[in-house]
């Protein structure tokens, strides 16, 4: 005899159960009887999802602003006149480039605000030296009217009111200011409700990007945005001098705050110890990704004797099977792209999982800072090629 289940159902719950039981018969009846309402060709929710998360966006360079001999901003509009996908201040897009048989992708933070996207444009800032060959090539060759392939906005470097404190202390250096410009503008425009204190480190005064625009956001925000400039190589009135230390953060931060950081790798290396002194809860510290690790052989845990080698890399899957060379100081993804093979990628920092591939054979080194793999993937032999460095001959299988 079946065992009686001892479940207590309160009166309201009982009504829910009865209503639920009637759902399927009700739908079947309506289906059998037919309906005069025509089916919606594409449901509204699907249309919205496509708008927010397009596979790619074909955009056109509408305006170029030269900041100095190394940095330019590009205003991008949709080539078909539509509006680009909406995003959260702090997110990035990934751009594709094909040069002389090699394919390249690079992520760039959006310096424009989400409201600008609703007005029809994005802005990115490209600094030669930050993104290797891609940035230099783009700065030297892109002109107005050129078309570029841009991914949907992505990334987790944005304010989350449920998780974050009401004040964000932002720390940036170089072109790492771009996501904060977007955030400052969003605060001034009322899209984001928080207080932003930005500690912006530069070598010299002339290296500061977007100084006027940041000052404008300070003015427009009614006191919700404050920018402090720190110069490492100059001692000038009105500027802090030196590096961004724990003491300097304490000087400007309120008692409770979230800490957002975006800058070059060398800045992260310095800040790691300083931030530890602040004893902040882990959830309140957010680091924007800085792309592929430079000088991987200096990373903690890099195996002795693995540096300076060239390995064989067999790449299969995605309708190809090819053997190429892979240098130990470059990520597996860079080796694949150098060989002209188009592999999926977005963040290039090990986080998004877009490049996830199967390691069939061989060993890779994955720096702890950029290991964004799920535990199951580690166990089942999957790697993120953008954050994996060959330390033996390899065979990897790209996703279809
Ligand atoms: S491109 Fe994001 S994890 Fe590799």
GROMACS .gro file of N, CA and C in nm, residues 163-292:
model
  390
  163UNK      N    1   2.450   4.451  -0.288
  163UNK     CA    2   2.575   4.400  -0.233
  163UNK      C    3   2.669   4.511  -0.186
  164UNK      N    4   2.667   4.625  -0.257
  164UNK     CA    5   2.766   4.730  -0.230
  164UNK      C    6   2.718   4.830  -0.126
  165UNK      N    7   2.817   4.901  -0.071
  165UNK     CA    8   2.786   5.012   0.020
  165UNK      C    9   2.738   5.131  -0.062
  166UNK      N   10   2.689   5.233   0.007
  166UNK     CA   11   2.634   5.350  -0.064
  166UNK      C   12   2.744   5.437  -0.127
  167UNK      N   13   2.868   5.420  -0.078
  167UNK     CA   14   2.981   5.494  -0.136
  167UNK      C   15   3.075   5.396  -0.204
  168UNK      N   16   3.116   5.431  -0.325
  168UNK     CA   17   3.218   5.353  -0.394
  168UNK      C   18   3.345   5.436  -0.397
  169UNK      N   19   3.455   5.378  -0.347
  169UNK     CA   20   3.585   5.441  -0.366
  169UNK      C   21   3.646   5.374  -0.488
  170UNK      N   22   3.668   5.452  -0.593
  170UNK     CA   23   3.726   5.397  -0.715
  170UNK      C   24   3.874   5.427  -0.718
  171UNK      N   25   3.954   5.328  -0.758
  171UNK     CA   26   4.097   5.351  -0.775
  171UNK      C   27   4.131   5.319  -0.919
  172UNK      N   28   4.194   5.413  -0.987
  172UNK     CA   29   4.226   5.386  -1.127
  172UNK      C   30   4.359   5.445  -1.165
  173UNK      N   31   4.411   5.394  -1.276
  173UNK     CA   32   4.535   5.446  -1.332
  173UNK      C   33   4.528   5.433  -1.482
  174UNK      N   34   4.590   5.526  -1.555
  174UNK     CA   35   4.592   5.521  -1.702
  174UNK      C   36   4.452   5.517  -1.761
  175UNK      N   37   4.434   5.431  -1.862
  175UNK     CA   38   4.302   5.423  -1.926
  175UNK      C   39   4.202   5.348  -1.839
  176UNK      N   40   4.244   5.302  -1.721
  176UNK     CA   41   4.152   5.241  -1.625
  176UNK      C   42   4.048   5.339  -1.574
  177UNK      N   43   4.061   5.465  -1.613
  177UNK     CA   44   3.961   5.565  -1.573
  177UNK      C   45   3.829   5.546  -1.649
  178UNK      N   46   3.833   5.477  -1.764
  178UNK     CA   47   3.714   5.475  -1.851
  178UNK      C   48   3.587   5.421  -1.785
  179UNK      N   49   3.590   5.306  -1.714
  179UNK     CA   50   3.465   5.262  -1.653
  179UNK      C   51   3.415   5.360  -1.546
  180UNK      N   52   3.510   5.432  -1.482
  180UNK     CA   53   3.469   5.528  -1.379
  180UNK      C   54   3.409   5.654  -1.440
  181UNK      N   55   3.454   5.688  -1.561
  181UNK     CA   56   3.392   5.803  -1.628
  181UNK      C   57   3.246   5.769  -1.656
  182UNK      N   58   3.224   5.645  -1.702
  182UNK     CA   59   3.087   5.599  -1.728
  182UNK      C   60   3.004   5.602  -1.599
  183UNK      N   61   3.066   5.556  -1.489
  183UNK     CA   62   2.995   5.553  -1.361
  183UNK      C   63   2.965   5.694  -1.310
  184UNK      N   64   3.066   5.784  -1.322
  184UNK     CA   65   3.047   5.922  -1.277
  184UNK      C   66   2.933   5.988  -1.355
  185UNK      N   67   2.931   5.962  -1.486
  185UNK     CA   68   2.828   6.022  -1.571
  185UNK      C   69   2.690   5.964  -1.532
  186UNK      N   70   2.688   5.834  -1.503
  186UNK     CA   71   2.560   5.771  -1.464
  186UNK      C   72   2.508   5.829  -1.334
  187UNK      N   73   2.601   5.859  -1.241
  187UNK     CA   74   2.561   5.920  -1.114
  187UNK      C   75   2.504   6.059  -1.142
  188UNK      N   76   2.575   6.137  -1.224
  188UNK     CA   77   2.530   6.274  -1.256
  188UNK      C   78   2.397   6.272  -1.330
  189UNK      N   79   2.376   6.168  -1.412
  189UNK     CA   80   2.251   6.160  -1.491
  189UNK      C   81   2.138   6.097  -1.411
  190UNK      N   82   2.171   6.043  -1.294
  190UNK     CA   83   2.067   5.984  -1.209
  190UNK      C   84   2.036   5.839  -1.240
  191UNK      N   85   2.115   5.776  -1.328
  191UNK     CA   86   2.093   5.634  -1.357
  191UNK      C   87   2.140   5.547  -1.241
  192UNK      N   88   2.249   5.590  -1.175
  192UNK     CA   89   2.301   5.516  -1.058
  192UNK      C   90   2.290   5.605  -0.935
  193UNK      N   91   2.253   5.543  -0.825
  193UNK     CA   92   2.238   5.619  -0.701
  193UNK      C   93   2.345   5.577  -0.600
  194UNK      N   94   2.456   5.646  -0.602
  194UNK     CA   95   2.566   5.616  -0.510
  194UNK      C   96   2.655   5.739  -0.502
  195UNK      N   97   2.750   5.735  -0.410
  195UNK     CA   98   2.850   5.841  -0.402
  195UNK      C   99   2.981   5.783  -0.454
  196UNK      N  100   3.046   5.855  -0.542
  196UNK     CA  101   3.171   5.804  -0.600
  196UNK      C  102   3.288   5.893  -0.561
  197UNK      N  103   3.387   5.833  -0.496
  197UNK     CA  104   3.512   5.905  -0.466
  197UNK      C  105   3.620   5.838  -0.550
  198UNK      N  106   3.672   5.910  -0.647
  198UNK     CA  107   3.766   5.849  -0.740
  198UNK      C  108   3.910   5.893  -0.710
  199UNK      N  109   3.996   5.796  -0.681
  199UNK     CA  110   4.139   5.823  -0.661
  199UNK      C  111   4.209   5.784  -0.790
  200UNK      N  112   4.252   5.884  -0.865
  200UNK     CA  113   4.302   5.862  -1.001
  200UNK      C  114   4.453   5.885  -1.003
  201UNK      N  115   4.527   5.777  -1.020
  201UNK     CA  116   4.674   5.785  -1.020
  201UNK      C  117   4.731   5.802  -1.160
  202UNK      N  118   4.823   5.900  -1.176
  202UNK     CA  119   4.892   5.921  -1.304
  202UNK      C  120   5.039   5.949  -1.272
  203UNK      N  121   5.125   5.935  -1.372
  203UNK     CA  122   5.266   5.969  -1.349
  203UNK      C  123   5.279   6.120  -1.338
  204UNK      N  124   5.234   6.190  -1.442
  204UNK     CA  125   5.244   6.336  -1.446
  204UNK      C  126   5.108   6.394  -1.477
  205UNK      N  127   5.097   6.526  -1.457
  205UNK     CA  128   4.969   6.593  -1.480
  205UNK      C  129   4.923   6.574  -1.626
  206UNK      N  130   5.020   6.577  -1.720
  206UNK     CA  131   4.984   6.567  -1.862
  206UNK      C  132   4.932   6.428  -1.899
  207UNK      N  133   4.949   6.329  -1.810
  207UNK     CA  134   4.901   6.192  -1.840
  207UNK      C  135   4.754   6.172  -1.805
  208UNK      N  136   4.695   6.270  -1.736
  208UNK     CA  137   4.555   6.252  -1.691
  208UNK      C  138   4.461   6.254  -1.811
  209UNK      N  139   4.380   6.151  -1.821
  209UNK     CA  140   4.281   6.146  -1.929
  209UNK      C  141   4.145   6.196  -1.876
  210UNK      N  142   4.069   6.259  -1.961
  210UNK     CA  143   3.931   6.301  -1.929
  210UNK      C  144   3.921   6.394  -1.809
  211UNK      N  145   4.025   6.475  -1.786
  211UNK     CA  146   4.022   6.561  -1.667
  211UNK      C  147   3.901   6.656  -1.670
  212UNK      N  148   3.879   6.721  -1.787
  212UNK     CA  149   3.766   6.815  -1.797
  212UNK      C  150   3.633   6.746  -1.777
  213UNK      N  151   3.622   6.630  -1.840
  213UNK     CA  152   3.492   6.559  -1.832
  213UNK      C  153   3.464   6.509  -1.692
  214UNK      N  154   3.570   6.471  -1.620
  214UNK     CA  155   3.549   6.429  -1.481
  214UNK      C  156   3.506   6.549  -1.396
  215UNK      N  157   3.572   6.664  -1.420
  215UNK     CA  158   3.534   6.785  -1.345
  215UNK      C  159   3.389   6.823  -1.374
  216UNK      N  160   3.348   6.806  -1.499
  216UNK     CA  161   3.210   6.837  -1.537
  216UNK      C  162   3.112   6.746  -1.460
  217UNK      N  163   3.147   6.617  -1.449
  217UNK     CA  164   3.058   6.524  -1.376
  217UNK      C  165   3.054   6.559  -1.227
  218UNK      N  166   3.170   6.605  -1.173
  218UNK     CA  167   3.171   6.648  -1.032
  218UNK      C  168   3.070   6.761  -1.013
  219UNK      N  169   3.073   6.856  -1.105
  219UNK     CA  170   2.983   6.972  -1.097
  219UNK      C  171   2.837   6.929  -1.110
  220UNK      N  172   2.812   6.845  -1.214
  220UNK     CA  173   2.672   6.809  -1.244
  220UNK      C  174   2.611   6.715  -1.139
  221UNK      N  175   2.698   6.644  -1.066
  221UNK     CA  176   2.645   6.542  -0.974
  221UNK      C  177   2.597   6.602  -0.842
  222UNK      N  178   2.617   6.730  -0.822
  222UNK     CA  179   2.572   6.793  -0.697
  222UNK      C  180   2.644   6.736  -0.575
  223UNK      N  181   2.773   6.710  -0.588
  223UNK     CA  182   2.852   6.664  -0.473
  223UNK      C  183   2.859   6.512  -0.459
  224UNK      N  184   2.794   6.438  -0.548
  224UNK     CA  185   2.797   6.292  -0.534
  224UNK      C  186   2.923   6.231  -0.596
  225UNK      N  187   2.993   6.308  -0.681
  225UNK     CA  188   3.117   6.258  -0.742
  225UNK      C  189   3.232   6.348  -0.697
  226UNK      N  190   3.339   6.285  -0.649
  226UNK     CA  191   3.459   6.363  -0.611
  226UNK      C  192   3.581   6.293  -0.673
  227UNK      N  193   3.667   6.372  -0.736
  227UNK     CA  194   3.785   6.314  -0.799
  227UNK      C  195   3.911   6.369  -0.732
  228UNK      N  196   4.001   6.279  -0.693
  228UNK     CA  197   4.129   6.319  -0.633
  228UNK      C  198   4.239   6.268  -0.725
  229UNK      N  199   4.325   6.358  -0.771
  229UNK     CA  200   4.435   6.317  -0.859
  229UNK      C  201   4.561   6.293  -0.777
  230UNK      N  202   4.628   6.185  -0.810
  230UNK     CA  203   4.753   6.151  -0.741
  230UNK      C  204   4.863   6.139  -0.847
  231UNK      N  205   4.970   6.212  -0.830
  231UNK     CA  206   5.080   6.208  -0.927
  231UNK      C  207   5.200   6.137  -0.864
  232UNK      N  208   5.253   6.037  -0.934
  232UNK     CA  209   5.367   5.964  -0.876
  232UNK      C  210   5.499   6.037  -0.904
  233UNK      N  211   5.507   6.110  -1.017
  233UNK     CA  212   5.637   6.169  -1.055
  233UNK      C  213   5.644   6.320  -1.036
  234UNK      N  214   5.537   6.383  -1.000
  234UNK     CA  215   5.536   6.529  -0.987
  234UNK      C  216   5.486   6.570  -0.849
  235UNK      N  217   5.542   6.679  -0.798
  235UNK     CA  218   5.493   6.732  -0.670
  235UNK      C  219   5.429   6.867  -0.699
  236UNK      N  220   5.296   6.872  -0.709
  236UNK     CA  221   5.228   6.996  -0.749
  236UNK      C  222   5.116   7.028  -0.653
  237UNK      N  223   5.091   7.156  -0.639
  237UNK     CA  224   4.983   7.198  -0.551
  237UNK      C  225   4.848   7.151  -0.608
  238UNK      N  226   4.763   7.104  -0.521
  238UNK     CA  227   4.630   7.059  -0.566
  238UNK      C  228   4.627   6.911  -0.602
  239UNK      N  229   4.743   6.845  -0.593
  239UNK     CA  230   4.749   6.702  -0.625
  239UNK      C  231   4.810   6.627  -0.507
  240UNK      N  232   4.767   6.503  -0.487
  240UNK     CA  233   4.836   6.417  -0.392
  240UNK      C  234   4.963   6.368  -0.460
  241UNK      N  235   5.065   6.340  -0.383
  241UNK     CA  236   5.192   6.296  -0.442
  241UNK      C  237   5.223   6.153  -0.398
  242UNK      N  238   5.270   6.071  -0.490
  242UNK     CA  239   5.313   5.936  -0.455
  242UNK      C  240   5.224   5.829  -0.515
  243UNK      N  241   5.198   5.723  -0.435
  243UNK     CA  242   5.118   5.611  -0.483
  243UNK      C  243   4.990   5.601  -0.400
  244UNK      N  244   4.898   5.521  -0.449
  244UNK     CA  245   4.771   5.504  -0.378
  244UNK      C  246   4.789   5.397  -0.270
  245UNK      N  247   4.806   5.443  -0.149
  245UNK     CA  248   4.832   5.352  -0.037
  245UNK      C  249   4.706   5.337   0.047
  246UNK      N  250   4.712   5.244   0.143
  246UNK     CA  251   4.599   5.224   0.235
  246UNK      C  252   4.570   5.354   0.311
  247UNK      N  253   4.677   5.425   0.351
  247UNK     CA  254   4.658   5.551   0.427
  247UNK      C  255   4.587   5.655   0.342
  248UNK      N  256   4.623   5.662   0.214
  248UNK     CA  257   4.558   5.761   0.127
  248UNK      C  258   4.410   5.725   0.107
  249UNK      N  259   4.381   5.597   0.094
  249UNK     CA  260   4.241   5.554   0.078
  249UNK      C  261   4.163   5.594   0.203
  250UNK      N  262   4.223   5.568   0.321
  250UNK     CA  263   4.155   5.601   0.449
  250UNK      C  264   4.131   5.752   0.459
  251UNK      N  265   4.223   5.830   0.406
  251UNK     CA  266   4.210   5.976   0.415
  251UNK      C  267   4.082   6.026   0.347
  252UNK      N  268   4.043   5.961   0.237
  252UNK     CA  269   3.927   6.012   0.162
  252UNK      C  270   3.800   5.927   0.179
  253UNK      N  271   3.816   5.801   0.223
  253UNK     CA  272   3.699   5.712   0.228
  253UNK      C  273   3.617   5.735   0.354
  254UNK      N  274   3.485   5.716   0.346
  254UNK     CA  275   3.405   5.719   0.468
  254UNK      C  276   3.424   5.587   0.544
  255UNK      N  277   3.347   5.569   0.651
  255UNK     CA  278   3.365   5.448   0.732
  255UNK      C  279   3.330   5.322   0.653
  256UNK      N  280   3.223   5.330   0.576
  256UNK     CA  281   3.181   5.212   0.500
  256UNK      C  282   3.183   5.243   0.352
  257UNK      N  283   3.244   5.155   0.277
  257UNK     CA  284   3.253   5.179   0.133
  257UNK      C  285   3.285   5.050   0.058
  258UNK      N  286   3.252   5.051  -0.071
  258UNK     CA  287   3.297   4.944  -0.161
  258UNK      C  288   3.418   4.997  -0.235
  259UNK      N  289   3.507   4.905  -0.273
  259UNK     CA  290   3.629   4.948  -0.341
  259UNK      C  291   3.633   4.888  -0.481
  260UNK      N  292   3.637   4.974  -0.582
  260UNK     CA  293   3.644   4.928  -0.721
  260UNK      C  294   3.781   4.970  -0.776
  261UNK      N  295   3.848   4.877  -0.845
  261UNK     CA  296   3.983   4.908  -0.895
  261UNK      C  297   3.993   4.875  -1.044
  262UNK      N  298   4.051   4.967  -1.119
  262UNK     CA  299   4.074   4.941  -1.261
  262UNK      C  300   4.202   5.011  -1.307
  263UNK      N  301   4.297   4.933  -1.352
  263UNK     CA  302   4.423   4.995  -1.394
  263UNK      C  303   4.517   4.890  -1.449
  264UNK      N  304   4.641   4.927  -1.474
  264UNK     CA  305   4.736   4.831  -1.529
  264UNK      C  306   4.779   4.727  -1.426
  265UNK      N  307   4.836   4.618  -1.476
  265UNK     CA  308   4.873   4.507  -1.388
  265UNK      C  309   4.967   4.551  -1.276
  266UNK      N  310   5.061   4.640  -1.309
  266UNK     CA  311   5.158   4.685  -1.209
  266UNK      C  312   5.088   4.754  -1.091
  267UNK      N  313   4.977   4.821  -1.120
  267UNK     CA  314   4.902   4.888  -1.013
  267UNK      C  315   4.835   4.785  -0.921
  268UNK      N  316   4.780   4.679  -0.982
  268UNK     CA  317   4.719   4.573  -0.901
  268UNK      C  318   4.824   4.508  -0.811
  269UNK      N  319   4.943   4.485  -0.870
  269UNK     CA  320   5.049   4.420  -0.792
  269UNK      C  321   5.079   4.502  -0.667
  270UNK      N  322   5.085   4.635  -0.684
  270UNK     CA  323   5.116   4.723  -0.571
  270UNK      C  324   5.000   4.727  -0.471
  271UNK      N  325   4.878   4.735  -0.526
  271UNK     CA  326   4.761   4.756  -0.438
  271UNK      C  327   4.723   4.634  -0.354
  272UNK      N  328   4.761   4.516  -0.400
  272UNK     CA  329   4.718   4.394  -0.329
  272UNK      C  330   4.751   4.403  -0.179
  273UNK      N  331   4.876   4.444  -0.148
  273UNK     CA  332   4.917   4.451  -0.006
  273UNK      C  333   4.846   4.566   0.065
  274UNK      N  334   4.829   4.678  -0.006
  274UNK     CA  335   4.766   4.795   0.057
  274UNK      C  336   4.621   4.766   0.093
  275UNK      N  337   4.552   4.698   0.001
  275UNK     CA  338   4.409   4.670   0.024
  275UNK      C  339   4.392   4.572   0.140
  276UNK      N  340   4.486   4.478   0.151
  276UNK     CA  341   4.478   4.382   0.261
  276UNK      C  342   4.477   4.455   0.395
  277UNK      N  343   4.549   4.568   0.404
  277UNK     CA  344   4.556   4.644   0.531
  277UNK      C  345   4.420   4.703   0.568
  278UNK      N  346   4.332   4.720   0.469
  278UNK     CA  347   4.201   4.782   0.498
  278UNK      C  348   4.102   4.684   0.559
  279UNK      N  349   4.134   4.555   0.547
  279UNK     CA  350   4.050   4.448   0.604
  279UNK      C  351   3.903   4.459   0.561
  280UNK      N  352   3.884   4.481   0.434
  280UNK     CA  353   3.747   4.492   0.381
  280UNK      C  354   3.692   4.353   0.355
  281UNK      N  355   3.561   4.341   0.365
  281UNK     CA  356   3.500   4.213   0.330
  281UNK      C  357   3.522   4.189   0.180
  282UNK      N  358   3.542   4.062   0.143
  282UNK     CA  359   3.577   4.028   0.005
  282UNK      C  360   3.472   4.079  -0.094
  283UNK      N  361   3.347   4.074  -0.052
  283UNK     CA  362   3.240   4.112  -0.146
  283UNK      C  363   3.243   4.261  -0.179
  284UNK      N  364   3.314   4.340  -0.099
  284UNK     CA  365   3.317   4.485  -0.123
  284UNK      C  366   3.434   4.529  -0.210
  285UNK      N  367   3.517   4.435  -0.251
  285UNK     CA  368   3.632   4.471  -0.334
  285UNK      C  369   3.611   4.414  -0.475
  286UNK      N  370   3.608   4.499  -0.572
  286UNK     CA  371   3.585   4.456  -0.711
  286UNK      C  372   3.702   4.504  -0.795
  287UNK      N  373   3.763   4.411  -0.870
  287UNK     CA  374   3.873   4.448  -0.959
  287UNK      C  375   3.829   4.431  -1.102
  288UNK      N  376   3.849   4.533  -1.185
  288UNK     CA  377   3.822   4.513  -1.327
  288UNK      C  378   3.936   4.431  -1.382
  289UNK      N  379   3.909   4.357  -1.488
  289UNK     CA  380   4.010   4.269  -1.545
  289UNK      C  381   4.112   4.352  -1.622
  290UNK      N  382   4.234   4.305  -1.627
  290UNK     CA  383   4.334   4.384  -1.699
  290UNK      C  384   4.388   4.309  -1.820
  291UNK      N  385   4.315   4.210  -1.868
  291UNK     CA  386   4.359   4.137  -1.986
  291UNK      C  387   4.464   4.033  -1.949
  292UNK      N  388   4.535   3.989  -2.050
  292UNK     CA  389   4.629   3.880  -2.026
  292UNK      C  390   4.747   3.922  -1.940
   0.00000   0.00000   0.00000
